[in-house]
Amino acid sequence: MGVFSYVVPVFIAEIAPKERRGVLTTLNQFMIVIGGSTAFIFGTILSWRALSIIGLIPTVVLLLGLFFIPESPRWLAKRGLTKDFVAALQILRGKDADISQEAKEIQDYITSLEKLAKPKVLDLFQKRYLRSLTIGVGLMVCQQFGGINGVGFYASSIFDLAGFPSATGTILFAILQIVITGVGAALIDKAGRKPLLLVSGSGLVTGSIFTAVAFYLKVH
């Protein structure tokens, strides 16, 4: 799952047309939320054993489907496999599509890339990259420690302790995640990244404070 989390967004970004790259990359996270939310909903009526067995269905579909998708054209071009690169790009764009211009752009990009010095991991820690590295890693750390996983894992118990029907609460929680992520995916290229981060970050802080205060008062 760790490998998938890394490879899938990269693969999507490499096979997507540049004008659709942002939306398609965002859809990856949208589908993750749909998958998790679907599990929440089915989990209210099924045992964990039945849920695990049902989870095999999309896994098997994914495994079989991987045999029918082409390799990333950019990766093939980078490896110098020109014929395979053109064939893969044609499959992705349709047999009647004119790929000559896009193929030239990819080749030019790969050629320019090869002229640059080979990057090393330690290069990230140069002073000129300090700001970008801090922002990038900081956003990921804050996202993971923002509280959503704690709420998600214990959603049923939280609703029970709050005196709200856990099944109803869990379903609403799942549906809300899908709706909000869908709105984010639709707005990301229109509203911009930073405004969406500010709005969602503010909502996350507010929600965590309300939850914490509510349970603190409940205990006392």
Short mmCIF file of C-alpha atoms in Angstrom, two decimals:
data_model
loop_
_atom_site.label_atom_id
_atom_site.label_comp_id
_atom_site.label_asym_id
_atom_site.label_seq_id
_atom_site.Cartn_x
_atom_site.Cartn_y
_atom_site.Cartn_z
CA MET A 1 0.00 0.00 0.00
CA GLY A 2 2.96 2.26 0.71
CA VAL A 3 4.32 1.67 -2.80
CA PHE A 4 0.89 2.33 -4.31
CA SER A 5 0.56 5.60 -2.38
CA TYR A 6 3.81 6.77 -3.94
CA VAL A 7 3.57 5.36 -7.47
CA VAL A 8 -0.09 6.03 -8.34
CA PRO A 9 0.01 9.88 -8.18
CA VAL A 10 3.28 9.89 -10.16
CA PHE A 11 1.88 7.51 -12.77
CA ILE A 12 -1.33 9.54 -13.13
CA ALA A 13 0.64 12.78 -13.51
CA GLU A 14 2.83 11.22 -16.21
CA ILE A 15 0.02 9.74 -18.33
CA ALA A 16 -2.44 12.64 -18.00
CA PRO A 17 -2.69 15.43 -20.62
CA LYS A 18 -1.15 18.58 -19.14
CA GLU A 19 -4.48 20.47 -19.15
CA ARG A 20 -6.09 17.66 -17.10
CA ARG A 21 -3.13 16.79 -14.86
CA GLY A 22 -4.29 18.75 -11.79
CA VAL A 23 -7.81 17.34 -11.81
CA LEU A 24 -6.77 13.73 -12.45
CA THR A 25 -4.10 13.82 -9.73
CA THR A 26 -6.67 15.18 -7.28
CA LEU A 27 -9.11 12.40 -8.23
CA ASN A 28 -6.65 9.90 -6.75
CA GLN A 29 -7.25 11.33 -3.27
CA PHE A 30 -10.98 11.60 -4.02
CA MET A 31 -11.14 7.87 -4.80
CA ILE A 32 -9.20 7.06 -1.61
CA VAL A 33 -11.82 8.97 0.39
CA ILE A 34 -14.65 7.22 -1.47
CA GLY A 35 -13.07 3.84 -0.69
CA GLY A 36 -12.66 4.62 3.00
CA SER A 37 -16.12 6.13 3.26
CA THR A 38 -17.69 3.12 1.51
CA ALA A 39 -15.99 0.86 4.06
CA PHE A 40 -17.44 3.00 6.87
CA ILE A 41 -20.95 2.69 5.43
CA PHE A 42 -20.77 -1.07 4.79
CA GLY A 43 -19.11 -1.51 8.19
CA THR A 44 -22.33 -0.48 9.90
CA ILE A 45 -24.18 -3.51 8.52
CA LEU A 46 -21.43 -6.11 7.98
CA SER A 47 -18.94 -7.90 10.22
CA TRP A 48 -15.25 -7.09 9.76
CA ARG A 49 -14.71 -10.53 8.23
CA ALA A 50 -17.35 -9.96 5.55
CA LEU A 51 -15.96 -6.47 4.95
CA SER A 52 -12.46 -7.89 4.41
CA ILE A 53 -13.75 -10.44 1.91
CA ILE A 54 -15.67 -7.75 -0.01
CA GLY A 55 -12.47 -5.69 -0.02
CA LEU A 56 -10.87 -8.45 -2.12
CA ILE A 57 -13.13 -7.57 -5.08
CA PRO A 58 -11.61 -4.18 -6.02
CA THR A 59 -8.15 -5.55 -5.19
CA VAL A 60 -8.54 -8.40 -7.69
CA VAL A 61 -10.01 -6.03 -10.32
CA LEU A 62 -7.02 -3.74 -9.82
CA LEU A 63 -4.52 -6.59 -10.12
CA LEU A 64 -6.09 -7.91 -13.33
CA GLY A 65 -6.46 -4.41 -14.77
CA LEU A 66 -2.74 -3.71 -14.32
CA PHE A 67 -1.98 -6.24 -17.07
CA PHE A 68 -3.92 -4.13 -19.59
CA ILE A 69 -2.59 -0.62 -18.90
CA PRO A 70 0.46 0.71 -20.76
CA GLU A 71 3.69 1.79 -19.11
CA SER A 72 4.23 5.50 -18.50
CA PRO A 73 5.28 7.13 -21.83
CA ARG A 74 7.59 9.54 -20.00
CA TRP A 75 9.37 6.70 -18.25
CA LEU A 76 9.78 4.82 -21.55
CA ALA A 77 11.12 7.96 -23.24
CA LYS A 78 13.57 8.45 -20.38
CA ARG A 79 14.81 4.86 -20.87
CA GLY A 80 15.35 5.50 -24.58
CA LEU A 81 12.60 3.10 -25.70
CA THR A 82 11.25 5.37 -28.46
CA LYS A 83 8.93 2.87 -30.21
CA ASP A 84 7.39 1.70 -26.94
CA PHE A 85 7.04 5.32 -25.80
CA VAL A 86 5.11 6.34 -28.95
CA ALA A 87 2.94 3.20 -28.81
CA ALA A 88 2.04 3.77 -25.14
CA LEU A 89 1.19 7.43 -25.77
CA GLN A 90 -1.02 6.48 -28.74
CA ILE A 91 -2.92 3.94 -26.62
CA LEU A 92 -3.52 6.54 -23.91
CA ARG A 93 -4.68 9.27 -26.31
CA GLY A 94 -6.69 7.05 -28.67
CA LYS A 95 -5.76 5.38 -31.94
CA ASP A 96 -7.01 8.31 -34.06
CA ALA A 97 -5.40 11.07 -31.95
CA ASP A 98 -2.50 13.13 -33.32
CA ILE A 99 0.25 12.69 -30.72
CA SER A 100 3.13 14.17 -32.72
CA GLN A 101 3.20 17.50 -30.87
CA GLU A 102 2.90 15.95 -27.41
CA ALA A 103 5.51 13.31 -28.25
CA LYS A 104 7.92 16.07 -29.35
CA GLU A 105 7.30 18.02 -26.13
CA ILE A 106 7.99 14.96 -24.00
CA GLN A 107 11.17 14.17 -25.96
CA ASP A 108 12.37 17.78 -25.62
CA TYR A 109 11.66 17.67 -21.89
CA ILE A 110 13.59 14.41 -21.45
CA THR A 111 16.50 15.78 -23.49
CA SER A 112 16.61 18.94 -21.35
CA LEU A 113 16.42 16.82 -18.21
CA GLU A 114 19.38 14.68 -19.24
CA LYS A 115 21.55 17.76 -19.69
CA LEU A 116 21.09 18.72 -16.05
CA ALA A 117 23.33 17.39 -13.29
CA LYS A 118 22.06 14.18 -11.68
CA PRO A 119 20.18 15.14 -8.50
CA LYS A 120 21.08 13.61 -5.14
CA VAL A 121 18.98 13.34 -1.99
CA LEU A 122 21.49 15.48 -0.08
CA ASP A 123 20.93 18.29 -2.60
CA LEU A 124 17.53 18.86 -0.96
CA PHE A 125 19.28 20.18 2.14
CA GLN A 126 21.01 23.03 0.37
CA LYS A 127 20.19 26.46 1.76
CA ARG A 128 18.31 27.56 -1.38
CA TYR A 129 15.83 24.70 -0.99
CA LEU A 130 15.32 25.17 2.77
CA ARG A 131 12.08 27.16 2.46
CA SER A 132 10.48 24.81 -0.10
CA LEU A 133 11.54 21.71 1.83
CA THR A 134 10.22 23.10 5.11
CA ILE A 135 6.86 24.00 3.55
CA GLY A 136 6.49 20.66 1.75
CA VAL A 137 7.43 18.43 4.69
CA GLY A 138 5.60 20.72 7.15
CA LEU A 139 2.33 20.44 5.21
CA MET A 140 2.58 16.64 5.09
CA VAL A 141 3.40 16.35 8.80
CA CYS A 142 0.57 18.70 9.79
CA GLN A 143 -1.85 16.82 7.53
CA GLN A 144 -1.02 13.47 9.12
CA PHE A 145 -1.10 14.80 12.69
CA GLY A 146 -4.14 17.03 12.11
CA GLY A 147 -6.54 14.73 13.96
CA ILE A 148 -8.57 13.20 11.11
CA ASN A 149 -7.09 9.71 11.59
CA GLY A 150 -7.93 9.74 15.31
CA VAL A 151 -11.49 10.80 14.56
CA GLY A 152 -11.82 8.32 11.68
CA PHE A 153 -10.53 5.29 13.60
CA TYR A 154 -12.71 6.02 16.62
CA ALA A 155 -15.73 7.57 14.88
CA SER A 156 -18.13 4.90 16.14
CA SER A 157 -16.93 5.23 19.76
CA ILE A 158 -16.98 9.04 19.57
CA PHE A 159 -20.61 9.09 18.44
CA ASP A 160 -21.57 6.56 21.13
CA LEU A 161 -19.91 8.63 23.86
CA ALA A 162 -21.58 11.77 22.52
CA GLY A 163 -25.00 10.11 22.78
CA PHE A 164 -25.54 10.04 19.02
CA PRO A 165 -26.46 6.82 17.11
CA SER A 166 -23.08 5.49 15.96
CA ALA A 167 -24.37 3.89 12.74
CA THR A 168 -26.09 7.10 11.62
CA GLY A 169 -23.11 9.23 12.65
CA THR A 170 -20.62 7.00 10.84
CA ILE A 171 -22.65 7.10 7.61
CA LEU A 172 -22.97 10.90 7.81
CA PHE A 173 -19.23 11.16 8.51
CA ALA A 174 -18.49 9.04 5.42
CA ILE A 175 -20.85 10.97 3.14
CA LEU A 176 -19.51 14.31 4.35
CA GLN A 177 -15.94 13.26 3.53
CA ILE A 178 -16.92 12.38 -0.03
CA VAL A 179 -18.82 15.64 -0.56
CA ILE A 180 -16.08 17.88 0.85
CA THR A 181 -13.29 16.11 -1.05
CA GLY A 182 -15.37 16.35 -4.25
CA VAL A 183 -15.82 20.09 -3.72
CA GLY A 184 -12.08 20.45 -3.16
CA ALA A 185 -11.31 18.50 -6.34
CA ALA A 186 -13.69 20.69 -8.34
CA LEU A 187 -12.30 23.95 -6.95
CA ILE A 188 -8.56 23.22 -6.84
CA ASP A 189 -7.79 24.70 -10.27
CA LYS A 190 -10.22 27.62 -9.83
CA ALA A 191 -9.78 28.75 -6.22
CA GLY A 192 -6.07 27.96 -5.96
CA ARG A 193 -4.16 25.79 -3.54
CA LYS A 194 -3.43 28.22 -0.70
CA PRO A 195 -7.03 29.49 -0.19
CA LEU A 196 -8.28 25.88 -0.02
CA LEU A 197 -5.54 25.01 2.49
CA LEU A 198 -6.47 28.02 4.62
CA VAL A 199 -10.18 27.18 4.61
CA SER A 200 -9.73 23.45 5.27
CA GLY A 201 -7.03 24.09 7.90
CA SER A 202 -9.30 26.54 9.73
CA GLY A 203 -12.15 24.03 9.64
CA LEU A 204 -9.88 21.28 10.95
CA VAL A 205 -8.67 23.41 13.87
CA THR A 206 -12.22 24.49 14.73
CA GLY A 207 -13.57 20.93 14.56
CA SER A 208 -10.75 19.58 16.75
CA ILE A 209 -11.29 22.33 19.34
CA PHE A 210 -15.04 21.67 19.48
CA THR A 211 -14.47 17.91 19.88
CA ALA A 212 -11.82 18.38 22.56
CA VAL A 213 -13.87 20.93 24.55
CA ALA A 214 -17.02 18.80 24.30
CA PHE A 215 -15.33 15.71 25.75
CA TYR A 216 -13.45 17.74 28.37
CA LEU A 217 -16.76 19.16 29.60
CA LYS A 218 -18.35 15.71 29.45
CA VAL A 219 -15.65 14.27 31.76
CA HIS A 220 -16.00 17.19 34.21
#
